[in-house]
Amino acid sequence: MKERLFTSESVTEGHPDKLCDQVSDAILDAMLAQDPMSRVACETCATTGLVLVMGEVTTKAVVPVMDVVRRTINSIGYDNAASGFNGHTCGVMTALHEQSPDIAMGVDEALETRKEKTGEIGAGDQGMMFGFACDETPELMPMPIALAHRLTRRMAEVRKNGMFPWMRPDGKAQVSVRYDGLKPVNVDTVVISTQHDEEVSMETIREAMIEEVVRRAIPADMMTKTPTFFINPTGRFCMGGPMGDSGLTGRKIVVDTYGGYAPHGGGAFSGKDPTKVDRSAAYAVRHAAKNIVASGLAEQCLVSVAYAIGVAHPVSFTVDTRGTGVIPDEKIAEIVSSLFDMRPAAIIRRLDLRRPIYQGTAAYGHFGRLDLDLPWEKCDMAEALRDAAGLKC
């Protein structure tokens, strides 16, 4: 294969869309903490001085939504007027109502239950979900998105620890990696944009981002050639967050998954309880793909699944190792199907998803998170996969 470049982007927790994702998942977590059977589809939008929380909720939990919203915004760093948005004083509006009974009917009682008395819950929506893993990084993620997330996490770290008091919460990072076939060779280009105060010079920002963010976040062996750096290339980024651009839950789905290196089914994650297969099935197929790679069955693996609303059993399930599998993909799919039950209730039980574990995923990606104890990131099925495939340890 020829050399190629691939680029992925990450955004900081202060990006307006990510702020909204975190608010939605904070509300979800608060409801699950009181009532694990909560049905939640919570959307958040934000603009200058205003946050609107809307959606469908069926729960026994009593949650002070306004307090959760303000606490989440303040924890991000939007807690004073200088940042351009203030969780203490912004307006908060709520428009939450009960889940549609038509949707609830299909989730409460799957088509299989109605026909065969199986006691299953149905998928909360139709759609297709994709899970991916590869051996490019320790977290078994594609190199470009893994490095982009490391950059934005480092940006948040140096802002929050006071190293650069001129930094503000909003920001983005983008990394272009040069590949030789399937092997990442070196970082070609890095783009960083960070919100800042009025007084700091562009020279100060550039030096800080290159020396204390880029060189701390990207491994030296990936900097074998000096990359091209674009640091705040517009020359000014003072107005940021919801004041600079409106935010909305679910508008950074490629950042949430694989940075474009693998497909995304289209459904967002944040604000949705695990009966929504947009979220739970995406986690389940990532779990399967990661264990396939961890087991040594493949260097790369894409697992895909699709559902019909109200039906428990998937309508399709495939495995694609992109030519890196040690046994045929059809055989791997057969093994995975026997070990990973992809019905919604089985996914929820296997990954223990009816608990408040979601807010932490709402920034810096839902996958490859070495900093969080997420059940879908565990390689706990790798040995079983090896055994089923007849591979020697």
mmCIF file of C-alpha atoms in Angstrom:
data_model
loop_
_atom_site.group_PDB
_atom_site.id
_atom_site.type_symbol
_atom_site.label_atom_id
_atom_site.label_comp_id
_atom_site.label_asym_id
_atom_site.label_seq_id
_atom_site.Cartn_x
_atom_site.Cartn_y
_atom_site.Cartn_z
ATOM 1 C CA MET A 1 0.000 0.000 0.000
ATOM 2 C CA LYS A 2 1.091 3.563 -0.638
ATOM 3 C CA GLU A 3 1.829 6.188 1.976
ATOM 4 C CA ARG A 4 -1.189 8.172 3.070
ATOM 5 C CA LEU A 5 -2.205 10.793 5.593
ATOM 6 C CA PHE A 6 -5.140 10.468 7.958
ATOM 7 C CA THR A 7 -6.469 13.259 10.167
ATOM 8 C CA SER A 8 -8.655 13.219 13.282
ATOM 9 C CA GLU A 9 -9.973 15.957 15.536
ATOM 10 C CA SER A 10 -10.748 16.284 19.237
ATOM 11 C CA VAL A 11 -12.303 19.152 21.186
ATOM 12 C CA THR A 12 -11.896 20.225 24.797
ATOM 13 C CA GLU A 13 -14.578 19.907 27.444
ATOM 14 C CA GLY A 14 -15.237 23.633 27.039
ATOM 15 C CA HIS A 15 -16.300 23.358 23.413
ATOM 16 C CA PRO A 16 -19.982 24.371 23.283
ATOM 17 C CA ASP A 17 -21.135 21.047 21.826
ATOM 18 C CA LYS A 18 -19.160 19.116 24.422
ATOM 19 C CA LEU A 19 -20.549 21.306 27.192
ATOM 20 C CA CYS A 20 -24.006 20.222 26.064
ATOM 21 C CA ASP A 21 -22.996 16.542 25.933
ATOM 22 C CA GLN A 22 -21.716 16.771 29.505
ATOM 23 C CA VAL A 23 -24.879 18.442 30.772
ATOM 24 C CA SER A 24 -27.049 15.784 29.128
ATOM 25 C CA ASP A 25 -24.992 12.942 30.598
ATOM 26 C CA ALA A 26 -24.843 14.609 34.024
ATOM 27 C CA ILE A 27 -28.656 14.657 34.073
ATOM 28 C CA LEU A 28 -28.744 11.030 32.888
ATOM 29 C CA ASP A 29 -26.311 9.984 35.638
ATOM 30 C CA ALA A 30 -28.300 11.839 38.298
ATOM 31 C CA MET A 31 -31.451 9.980 37.263
ATOM 32 C CA LEU A 32 -29.790 6.568 37.045
ATOM 33 C CA ALA A 33 -28.248 7.082 40.496
ATOM 34 C CA GLN A 34 -31.753 7.255 41.983
ATOM 35 C CA ASP A 35 -33.650 5.017 39.544
ATOM 36 C CA PRO A 36 -31.587 2.569 37.461
ATOM 37 C CA MET A 37 -34.621 1.846 35.290
ATOM 38 C CA SER A 38 -34.888 5.471 34.153
ATOM 39 C CA ARG A 39 -35.669 6.030 30.481
ATOM 40 C CA VAL A 40 -33.848 9.152 29.382
ATOM 41 C CA ALA A 41 -33.394 10.921 26.060
ATOM 42 C CA CYS A 42 -32.056 14.304 27.130
ATOM 43 C CA GLU A 43 -30.875 16.975 24.725
ATOM 44 C CA THR A 44 -29.150 20.215 25.682
ATOM 45 C CA CYS A 45 -28.533 23.338 23.637
ATOM 46 C CA ALA A 46 -26.603 26.428 24.697
ATOM 47 C CA THR A 47 -26.070 29.915 23.393
ATOM 48 C CA THR A 48 -25.028 33.261 24.845
ATOM 49 C CA GLY A 49 -26.242 33.324 28.444
ATOM 50 C CA LEU A 50 -28.767 30.498 28.029
ATOM 51 C CA VAL A 51 -29.008 26.713 28.384
ATOM 52 C CA LEU A 52 -32.093 24.746 27.313
ATOM 53 C CA VAL A 53 -32.599 21.153 28.455
ATOM 54 C CA MET A 54 -35.251 19.219 26.565
ATOM 55 C CA GLY A 55 -36.298 15.677 25.785
ATOM 56 C CA GLU A 56 -38.199 12.634 26.964
ATOM 57 C CA VAL A 57 -37.797 11.173 30.435
ATOM 58 C CA THR A 58 -39.636 8.468 32.349
ATOM 59 C CA THR A 59 -38.224 8.043 35.841
ATOM 60 C CA LYS A 60 -39.005 7.802 39.533
ATOM 61 C CA ALA A 61 -35.958 9.985 40.264
ATOM 62 C CA VAL A 62 -36.387 13.511 41.563
ATOM 63 C CA VAL A 63 -33.472 15.478 40.128
ATOM 64 C CA PRO A 64 -32.819 19.220 40.562
ATOM 65 C CA VAL A 65 -32.075 19.699 36.869
ATOM 66 C CA MET A 66 -31.140 23.368 37.169
ATOM 67 C CA ASP A 67 -28.577 22.598 39.893
ATOM 68 C CA VAL A 68 -27.069 19.770 37.828
ATOM 69 C CA VAL A 69 -26.776 22.077 34.811
ATOM 70 C CA ARG A 70 -25.056 24.867 36.751
ATOM 71 C CA ARG A 71 -22.704 22.490 38.587
ATOM 72 C CA THR A 72 -21.622 20.866 35.326
ATOM 73 C CA ILE A 73 -20.985 24.172 33.549
ATOM 74 C CA ASN A 74 -19.017 25.575 36.484
ATOM 75 C CA SER A 75 -16.863 22.423 36.737
ATOM 76 C CA ILE A 76 -15.820 22.857 33.106
ATOM 77 C CA GLY A 77 -14.481 26.317 33.876
ATOM 78 C CA TYR A 78 -17.299 28.579 32.748
ATOM 79 C CA ASP A 79 -17.771 30.050 36.201
ATOM 80 C CA ASN A 80 -17.029 33.733 35.625
ATOM 81 C CA ALA A 81 -17.825 36.466 33.143
ATOM 82 C CA ALA A 82 -14.232 36.592 31.839
ATOM 83 C CA SER A 83 -14.640 33.164 30.234
ATOM 84 C CA GLY A 84 -17.621 34.402 28.233
ATOM 85 C CA PHE A 85 -20.159 32.126 29.932
ATOM 86 C CA ASN A 86 -21.082 31.817 33.604
ATOM 87 C CA GLY A 87 -22.814 28.807 35.090
ATOM 88 C CA HIS A 88 -23.761 30.825 38.158
ATOM 89 C CA THR A 89 -25.770 33.420 36.257
ATOM 90 C CA CYS A 90 -26.794 31.957 32.874
ATOM 91 C CA GLY A 91 -30.449 31.284 32.193
ATOM 92 C CA VAL A 92 -31.549 27.648 32.433
ATOM 93 C CA MET A 93 -34.779 26.446 30.825
ATOM 94 C CA THR A 94 -36.160 22.912 31.008
ATOM 95 C CA ALA A 95 -38.634 21.211 28.679
ATOM 96 C CA LEU A 96 -38.624 17.555 29.702
ATOM 97 C CA HIS A 97 -41.671 15.355 29.208
ATOM 98 C CA GLU A 98 -42.536 11.666 29.398
ATOM 99 C CA GLN A 99 -41.269 9.166 26.836
ATOM 100 C CA SER A 100 -43.601 8.449 23.940
ATOM 101 C CA PRO A 101 -45.850 5.484 24.815
ATOM 102 C CA ASP A 102 -45.388 4.170 21.269
ATOM 103 C CA ILE A 103 -41.613 3.891 21.807
ATOM 104 C CA ALA A 104 -42.018 2.625 25.377
ATOM 105 C CA MET A 105 -44.266 -0.210 24.171
ATOM 106 C CA GLY A 106 -41.542 -1.642 21.931
ATOM 107 C CA VAL A 107 -38.851 -1.319 24.574
ATOM 108 C CA ASP A 108 -40.927 -2.718 27.432
ATOM 109 C CA GLU A 109 -41.945 -5.775 25.461
ATOM 110 C CA ALA A 110 -39.973 -6.923 22.444
ATOM 111 C CA LEU A 111 -41.609 -8.356 19.346
ATOM 112 C CA GLU A 112 -40.154 -11.724 20.377
ATOM 113 C CA THR A 113 -41.855 -11.447 23.769
ATOM 114 C CA ARG A 114 -45.195 -10.637 22.215
ATOM 115 C CA LYS A 115 -44.882 -13.593 19.823
ATOM 116 C CA GLU A 116 -42.925 -16.161 21.812
ATOM 117 C CA LYS A 117 -43.158 -15.091 25.497
ATOM 118 C CA THR A 118 -39.389 -14.716 25.847
ATOM 119 C CA GLY A 119 -39.439 -11.845 28.360
ATOM 120 C CA GLU A 120 -37.057 -9.683 26.299
ATOM 121 C CA ILE A 121 -36.913 -5.924 25.910
ATOM 122 C CA GLY A 122 -36.799 -4.528 22.397
ATOM 123 C CA ALA A 123 -34.274 -2.179 20.824
ATOM 124 C CA GLY A 124 -35.120 1.448 21.596
ATOM 125 C CA ASP A 125 -34.668 2.438 17.973
ATOM 126 C CA GLN A 126 -33.692 1.127 14.581
ATOM 127 C CA GLY A 127 -30.210 1.780 13.238
ATOM 128 C CA MET A 128 -26.720 0.436 12.730
ATOM 129 C CA MET A 129 -23.785 0.642 15.124
ATOM 130 C CA PHE A 130 -20.063 0.091 14.561
ATOM 131 C CA GLY A 131 -17.282 -0.947 16.892
ATOM 132 C CA PHE A 132 -13.615 -0.751 15.957
ATOM 133 C CA ALA A 133 -10.217 -1.574 17.420
ATOM 134 C CA CYS A 134 -6.656 -1.750 16.111
ATOM 135 C CA ASP A 135 -3.214 -2.375 17.538
ATOM 136 C CA GLU A 136 -1.776 1.085 16.750
ATOM 137 C CA THR A 137 -1.894 2.354 20.348
ATOM 138 C CA PRO A 138 -2.003 0.887 23.888
ATOM 139 C CA GLU A 139 -5.699 1.762 24.083
ATOM 140 C CA LEU A 140 -6.274 -0.155 20.808
ATOM 141 C CA MET A 141 -7.481 2.958 19.013
ATOM 142 C CA PRO A 142 -6.447 4.579 15.733
ATOM 143 C CA MET A 143 -3.373 6.754 16.243
ATOM 144 C CA PRO A 144 -4.832 10.064 14.937
ATOM 145 C CA ILE A 145 -7.824 10.201 17.295
ATOM 146 C CA ALA A 146 -5.810 8.837 20.229
ATOM 147 C CA LEU A 147 -3.230 11.629 19.828
ATOM 148 C CA ALA A 148 -5.897 14.291 19.280
ATOM 149 C CA HIS A 149 -7.571 13.312 22.562
ATOM 150 C CA ARG A 150 -4.218 13.357 24.370
ATOM 151 C CA LEU A 151 -3.693 16.914 23.140
ATOM 152 C CA THR A 152 -7.077 18.192 24.301
ATOM 153 C CA ARG A 153 -6.769 16.475 27.675
ATOM 154 C CA ARG A 154 -3.366 18.108 28.091
ATOM 155 C CA MET A 155 -4.858 21.469 27.107
ATOM 156 C CA ALA A 156 -7.441 21.086 29.851
ATOM 157 C CA GLU A 157 -4.771 20.011 32.337
ATOM 158 C CA VAL A 158 -2.508 23.035 31.843
ATOM 159 C CA ARG A 159 -5.512 25.351 31.959
ATOM 160 C CA LYS A 160 -6.951 23.893 35.144
ATOM 161 C CA ASN A 161 -3.646 23.623 37.013
ATOM 162 C CA GLY A 162 -2.979 27.325 36.443
ATOM 163 C CA MET A 163 0.135 26.887 34.299
ATOM 164 C CA PHE A 164 -1.318 29.235 31.690
ATOM 165 C CA PRO A 165 -3.856 31.555 33.365
ATOM 166 C CA TRP A 166 -4.634 33.192 30.042
ATOM 167 C CA MET A 167 -6.237 29.983 28.704
ATOM 168 C CA ARG A 168 -10.010 29.666 28.550
ATOM 169 C CA PRO A 169 -12.119 26.452 28.365
ATOM 170 C CA ASP A 170 -12.899 26.260 24.640
ATOM 171 C CA GLY A 171 -10.427 24.590 22.302
ATOM 172 C CA LYS A 172 -9.710 22.085 19.545
ATOM 173 C CA ALA A 173 -6.864 19.882 18.382
ATOM 174 C CA GLN A 174 -6.294 18.070 15.101
ATOM 175 C CA VAL A 175 -3.598 15.555 14.194
ATOM 176 C CA SER A 176 -2.547 14.268 10.779
ATOM 177 C CA VAL A 177 -0.620 10.986 10.888
ATOM 178 C CA ARG A 178 1.412 9.583 7.998
ATOM 179 C CA TYR A 179 0.834 5.866 7.344
ATOM 180 C CA ASP A 180 2.822 3.294 5.419
ATOM 181 C CA GLY A 181 0.049 0.859 4.591
ATOM 182 C CA LEU A 182 -1.636 0.101 7.921
ATOM 183 C CA LYS A 183 1.375 1.210 9.986
ATOM 184 C CA PRO A 184 1.500 4.752 11.452
ATOM 185 C CA VAL A 185 4.926 6.273 10.760
ATOM 186 C CA ASN A 186 4.987 9.831 12.082
ATOM 187 C CA VAL A 187 2.917 12.904 12.866
ATOM 188 C CA ASP A 188 2.780 15.220 9.865
ATOM 189 C CA THR A 189 0.635 18.164 11.023
ATOM 190 C CA VAL A 190 -0.772 19.406 14.333
ATOM 191 C CA VAL A 191 -3.487 22.057 14.593
ATOM 192 C CA ILE A 192 -4.373 23.591 17.965
ATOM 193 C CA SER A 193 -6.827 26.363 18.699
ATOM 194 C CA THR A 194 -7.249 27.507 22.281
ATOM 195 C CA GLN A 195 -9.504 30.197 23.670
ATOM 196 C CA HIS A 196 -7.504 32.889 25.467
ATOM 197 C CA ASP A 197 -7.785 36.244 27.177
ATOM 198 C CA GLU A 198 -7.315 39.624 25.500
ATOM 199 C CA GLU A 199 -3.791 40.328 26.739
ATOM 200 C CA VAL A 200 -1.695 37.316 25.765
ATOM 201 C CA SER A 201 0.434 37.428 22.609
ATOM 202 C CA MET A 202 0.269 34.914 19.795
ATOM 203 C CA GLU A 203 3.982 34.162 20.335
ATOM 204 C CA THR A 204 3.280 33.189 23.954
ATOM 205 C CA ILE A 205 0.369 30.966 22.937
ATOM 206 C CA ARG A 206 2.402 29.256 20.219
ATOM 207 C CA GLU A 207 5.347 28.492 22.479
ATOM 208 C CA ALA A 208 3.118 27.240 25.285
ATOM 209 C CA MET A 209 1.081 24.940 23.060
ATOM 210 C CA ILE A 210 4.079 23.440 21.262
ATOM 211 C CA GLU A 211 6.318 22.949 24.282
ATOM 212 C CA GLU A 212 3.833 22.128 27.049
ATOM 213 C CA VAL A 213 1.017 20.499 25.092
ATOM 214 C CA VAL A 214 2.262 18.971 21.848
ATOM 215 C CA ARG A 215 5.650 17.741 23.044
ATOM 216 C CA ARG A 216 4.139 16.405 26.281
ATOM 217 C CA ALA A 217 1.223 14.630 24.619
ATOM 218 C CA ILE A 218 2.731 13.141 21.452
ATOM 219 C CA PRO A 219 5.374 10.396 21.862
ATOM 220 C CA ALA A 220 8.857 11.333 20.705
ATOM 221 C CA ASP A 221 8.996 8.352 18.337
ATOM 222 C CA MET A 222 6.083 9.828 16.399
ATOM 223 C CA MET A 223 7.960 13.125 15.977
ATOM 224 C CA THR A 224 10.763 11.671 13.878
ATOM 225 C CA LYS A 225 10.182 14.489 11.409
ATOM 226 C CA THR A 226 9.337 17.989 12.584
ATOM 227 C CA PRO A 227 5.580 18.342 12.074
ATOM 228 C CA THR A 228 3.924 21.420 10.695
ATOM 229 C CA PHE A 229 2.286 23.342 13.545
ATOM 230 C CA PHE A 230 -0.754 25.571 13.169
ATOM 231 C CA ILE A 231 -1.422 27.242 16.519
ATOM 232 C CA ASN A 232 -4.477 29.513 16.667
ATOM 233 C CA PRO A 233 -4.173 30.040 12.914
ATOM 234 C CA THR A 234 -6.923 32.698 12.797
ATOM 235 C CA GLY A 235 -4.717 34.870 15.035
ATOM 236 C CA ARG A 236 -7.371 35.464 17.713
ATOM 237 C CA PHE A 237 -9.727 33.270 19.778
ATOM 238 C CA CYS A 238 -11.033 35.342 22.678
ATOM 239 C CA MET A 239 -14.757 34.762 22.223
ATOM 240 C CA GLY A 240 -15.447 31.073 22.742
ATOM 241 C CA GLY A 241 -17.835 28.600 24.304
ATOM 242 C CA PRO A 242 -21.590 29.160 23.860
ATOM 243 C CA MET A 243 -20.967 32.882 23.426
ATOM 244 C CA GLY A 244 -18.857 32.288 20.337
ATOM 245 C CA ASP A 245 -20.906 29.441 18.866
ATOM 246 C CA SER A 246 -24.105 27.722 19.928
ATOM 247 C CA GLY A 247 -23.786 24.208 21.292
ATOM 248 C CA LEU A 248 -25.945 21.104 20.918
ATOM 249 C CA THR A 249 -25.874 17.566 22.284
ATOM 250 C CA GLY A 250 -24.751 14.950 19.765
ATOM 251 C CA ARG A 251 -22.971 17.204 17.302
ATOM 252 C CA LYS A 252 -19.499 15.698 17.868
ATOM 253 C CA ILE A 253 -20.228 12.028 17.240
ATOM 254 C CA VAL A 254 -17.071 11.401 15.200
ATOM 255 C CA VAL A 255 -14.973 12.901 17.998
ATOM 256 C CA ASP A 256 -16.828 10.561 20.378
ATOM 257 C CA THR A 257 -15.838 7.431 18.441
ATOM 258 C CA TYR A 258 -12.934 6.777 16.055
ATOM 259 C CA GLY A 259 -12.160 10.154 14.521
ATOM 260 C CA GLY A 260 -13.462 9.074 11.122
ATOM 261 C CA TYR A 261 -11.042 6.130 10.854
ATOM 262 C CA ALA A 262 -13.991 3.731 11.161
ATOM 263 C CA PRO A 263 -17.682 4.257 10.372
ATOM 264 C CA HIS A 264 -20.204 5.772 12.757
ATOM 265 C CA GLY A 265 -23.822 4.702 12.510
ATOM 266 C CA GLY A 266 -25.129 8.229 12.951
ATOM 267 C CA GLY A 267 -26.707 8.016 16.397
ATOM 268 C CA ALA A 268 -25.384 10.183 19.230
ATOM 269 C CA PHE A 269 -24.562 8.795 22.679
ATOM 270 C CA SER A 270 -24.897 11.485 25.339
ATOM 271 C CA GLY A 271 -28.133 11.882 27.260
ATOM 272 C CA LYS A 272 -29.432 8.421 26.312
ATOM 273 C CA ASP A 273 -30.094 5.571 28.741
ATOM 274 C CA PRO A 274 -28.842 2.090 27.764
ATOM 275 C CA THR A 275 -32.148 0.897 26.279
ATOM 276 C CA LYS A 276 -31.176 3.128 23.354
ATOM 277 C CA VAL A 277 -29.042 0.852 21.172
ATOM 278 C CA ASP A 278 -27.448 3.948 19.628
ATOM 279 C CA ARG A 279 -25.410 3.939 22.810
ATOM 280 C CA SER A 280 -25.416 0.474 24.376
ATOM 281 C CA ALA A 281 -24.915 -1.495 21.153
ATOM 282 C CA ALA A 282 -22.099 0.837 20.062
ATOM 283 C CA TYR A 283 -20.413 0.047 23.366
ATOM 284 C CA ALA A 284 -21.057 -3.681 22.902
ATOM 285 C CA VAL A 285 -19.494 -3.857 19.443
ATOM 286 C CA ARG A 286 -16.474 -1.822 20.605
ATOM 287 C CA HIS A 287 -16.098 -4.378 23.430
ATOM 288 C CA ALA A 288 -16.218 -7.205 20.904
ATOM 289 C CA ALA A 289 -13.808 -5.542 18.465
ATOM 290 C CA LYS A 290 -11.320 -4.678 21.202
ATOM 291 C CA ASN A 291 -11.288 -8.219 22.526
ATOM 292 C CA ILE A 292 -10.812 -9.619 19.020
ATOM 293 C CA VAL A 293 -7.683 -7.486 18.586
ATOM 294 C CA ALA A 294 -6.479 -8.143 22.147
ATOM 295 C CA SER A 295 -6.864 -11.883 21.566
ATOM 296 C CA GLY A 296 -4.518 -11.804 18.572
ATOM 297 C CA LEU A 297 -7.225 -12.836 16.119
ATOM 298 C CA ALA A 298 -6.668 -9.651 14.088
ATOM 299 C CA GLU A 299 -4.623 -6.461 13.971
ATOM 300 C CA GLN A 300 -7.717 -4.422 13.076
ATOM 301 C CA CYS A 301 -11.365 -5.255 13.462
ATOM 302 C CA LEU A 302 -14.666 -3.586 12.589
ATOM 303 C CA VAL A 303 -17.780 -5.131 14.122
ATOM 304 C CA SER A 304 -21.175 -3.922 12.900
ATOM 305 C CA VAL A 305 -24.691 -4.616 14.115
ATOM 306 C CA ALA A 306 -28.153 -3.346 13.158
ATOM 307 C CA TYR A 307 -31.556 -3.378 14.852
ATOM 308 C CA ALA A 308 -35.254 -2.882 14.185
ATOM 309 C CA ILE A 309 -37.110 -0.817 16.777
ATOM 310 C CA GLY A 310 -38.927 -3.002 19.287
ATOM 311 C CA VAL A 311 -37.088 -6.169 18.218
ATOM 312 C CA ALA A 312 -34.482 -7.746 20.492
ATOM 313 C CA HIS A 313 -32.427 -9.794 18.037
ATOM 314 C CA PRO A 314 -30.171 -7.845 15.643
ATOM 315 C CA VAL A 315 -31.199 -7.872 11.996
ATOM 316 C CA SER A 316 -27.547 -8.087 10.905
ATOM 317 C CA PHE A 317 -24.120 -8.748 12.425
ATOM 318 C CA THR A 318 -20.758 -8.703 10.616
ATOM 319 C CA VAL A 319 -17.033 -8.784 11.353
ATOM 320 C CA ASP A 320 -14.410 -7.248 9.047
ATOM 321 C CA THR A 321 -10.728 -7.572 9.965
ATOM 322 C CA ARG A 322 -9.587 -5.674 6.865
ATOM 323 C CA GLY A 323 -7.427 -8.580 5.802
ATOM 324 C CA THR A 324 -5.565 -8.859 9.118
ATOM 325 C CA GLY A 325 -7.450 -11.819 10.618
ATOM 326 C CA VAL A 326 -5.612 -15.050 11.374
ATOM 327 C CA ILE A 327 -8.762 -17.032 10.589
ATOM 328 C CA PRO A 328 -11.603 -16.149 8.165
ATOM 329 C CA ASP A 329 -13.838 -13.249 9.167
ATOM 330 C CA GLU A 330 -16.921 -15.479 8.889
ATOM 331 C CA LYS A 331 -15.451 -17.820 11.502
ATOM 332 C CA ILE A 332 -14.629 -14.911 13.813
ATOM 333 C CA ALA A 333 -18.191 -13.626 13.428
ATOM 334 C CA GLU A 334 -19.541 -17.052 14.323
ATOM 335 C CA ILE A 335 -17.363 -17.195 17.447
ATOM 336 C CA VAL A 336 -18.262 -13.664 18.502
ATOM 337 C CA SER A 337 -21.976 -14.346 18.022
ATOM 338 C CA SER A 338 -21.704 -17.337 20.345
ATOM 339 C CA LEU A 339 -19.877 -15.372 23.071
ATOM 340 C CA PHE A 340 -21.419 -11.876 22.829
ATOM 341 C CA ASP A 341 -25.209 -11.791 23.071
ATOM 342 C CA MET A 342 -26.206 -8.609 21.220
ATOM 343 C CA ARG A 343 -29.809 -8.402 22.416
ATOM 344 C CA PRO A 344 -30.328 -5.110 24.303
ATOM 345 C CA ALA A 345 -31.152 -6.677 27.689
ATOM 346 C CA ALA A 346 -28.114 -8.972 27.432
ATOM 347 C CA ILE A 347 -25.840 -6.034 26.589
ATOM 348 C CA ILE A 348 -27.160 -4.066 29.561
ATOM 349 C CA ARG A 349 -26.575 -7.013 31.910
ATOM 350 C CA ARG A 350 -23.159 -7.937 30.522
ATOM 351 C CA LEU A 351 -21.764 -4.405 30.690
ATOM 352 C CA ASP A 352 -23.742 -3.360 33.788
ATOM 353 C CA LEU A 353 -25.038 -0.227 32.101
ATOM 354 C CA ARG A 354 -27.865 0.824 34.418
ATOM 355 C CA ARG A 355 -25.621 2.972 36.607
ATOM 356 C CA PRO A 356 -24.199 6.508 36.563
ATOM 357 C CA ILE A 357 -21.014 6.031 34.519
ATOM 358 C CA TYR A 358 -21.675 8.306 31.573
ATOM 359 C CA GLN A 359 -20.707 11.901 32.310
ATOM 360 C CA GLY A 360 -17.003 11.081 32.188
ATOM 361 C CA THR A 361 -17.375 9.791 28.626
ATOM 362 C CA ALA A 362 -18.982 13.023 27.377
ATOM 363 C CA ALA A 363 -15.607 14.662 26.676
ATOM 364 C CA TYR A 364 -12.412 13.163 25.201
ATOM 365 C CA GLY A 365 -14.103 10.139 23.643
ATOM 366 C CA HIS A 366 -16.159 7.147 24.706
ATOM 367 C CA PHE A 367 -13.511 4.632 23.633
ATOM 368 C CA GLY A 368 -9.852 4.107 24.449
ATOM 369 C CA ARG A 369 -10.282 5.738 27.856
ATOM 370 C CA LEU A 370 -7.414 4.473 29.989
ATOM 371 C CA ASP A 371 -8.375 7.075 32.618
ATOM 372 C CA LEU A 372 -11.850 5.614 33.214
ATOM 373 C CA ASP A 373 -12.995 2.173 34.338
ATOM 374 C CA LEU A 374 -15.435 1.457 31.523
ATOM 375 C CA PRO A 375 -16.763 -2.092 31.092
ATOM 376 C CA TRP A 376 -16.710 -1.978 27.293
ATOM 377 C CA GLU A 377 -12.990 -1.167 27.386
ATOM 378 C CA LYS A 378 -12.032 -4.330 29.262
ATOM 379 C CA CYS A 379 -10.217 -7.136 27.435
ATOM 380 C CA ASP A 380 -11.993 -9.722 29.579
ATOM 381 C CA MET A 381 -13.116 -11.913 26.681
ATOM 382 C CA ALA A 382 -9.813 -12.204 24.853
ATOM 383 C CA GLU A 383 -8.897 -15.577 26.346
ATOM 384 C CA ALA A 384 -12.327 -17.025 25.577
ATOM 385 C CA LEU A 385 -11.993 -15.849 21.971
ATOM 386 C CA ARG A 386 -8.552 -17.438 21.648
ATOM 387 C CA ASP A 387 -9.834 -20.704 23.078
ATOM 388 C CA ALA A 388 -12.853 -20.763 20.774
ATOM 389 C CA ALA A 389 -10.613 -20.087 17.778
ATOM 390 C CA GLY A 390 -8.162 -22.795 18.809
ATOM 391 C CA LEU A 391 -5.244 -20.378 19.135
ATOM 392 C CA LYS A 392 -2.340 -21.179 21.428
ATOM 393 C CA CYS A 393 -1.618 -18.577 24.100
#
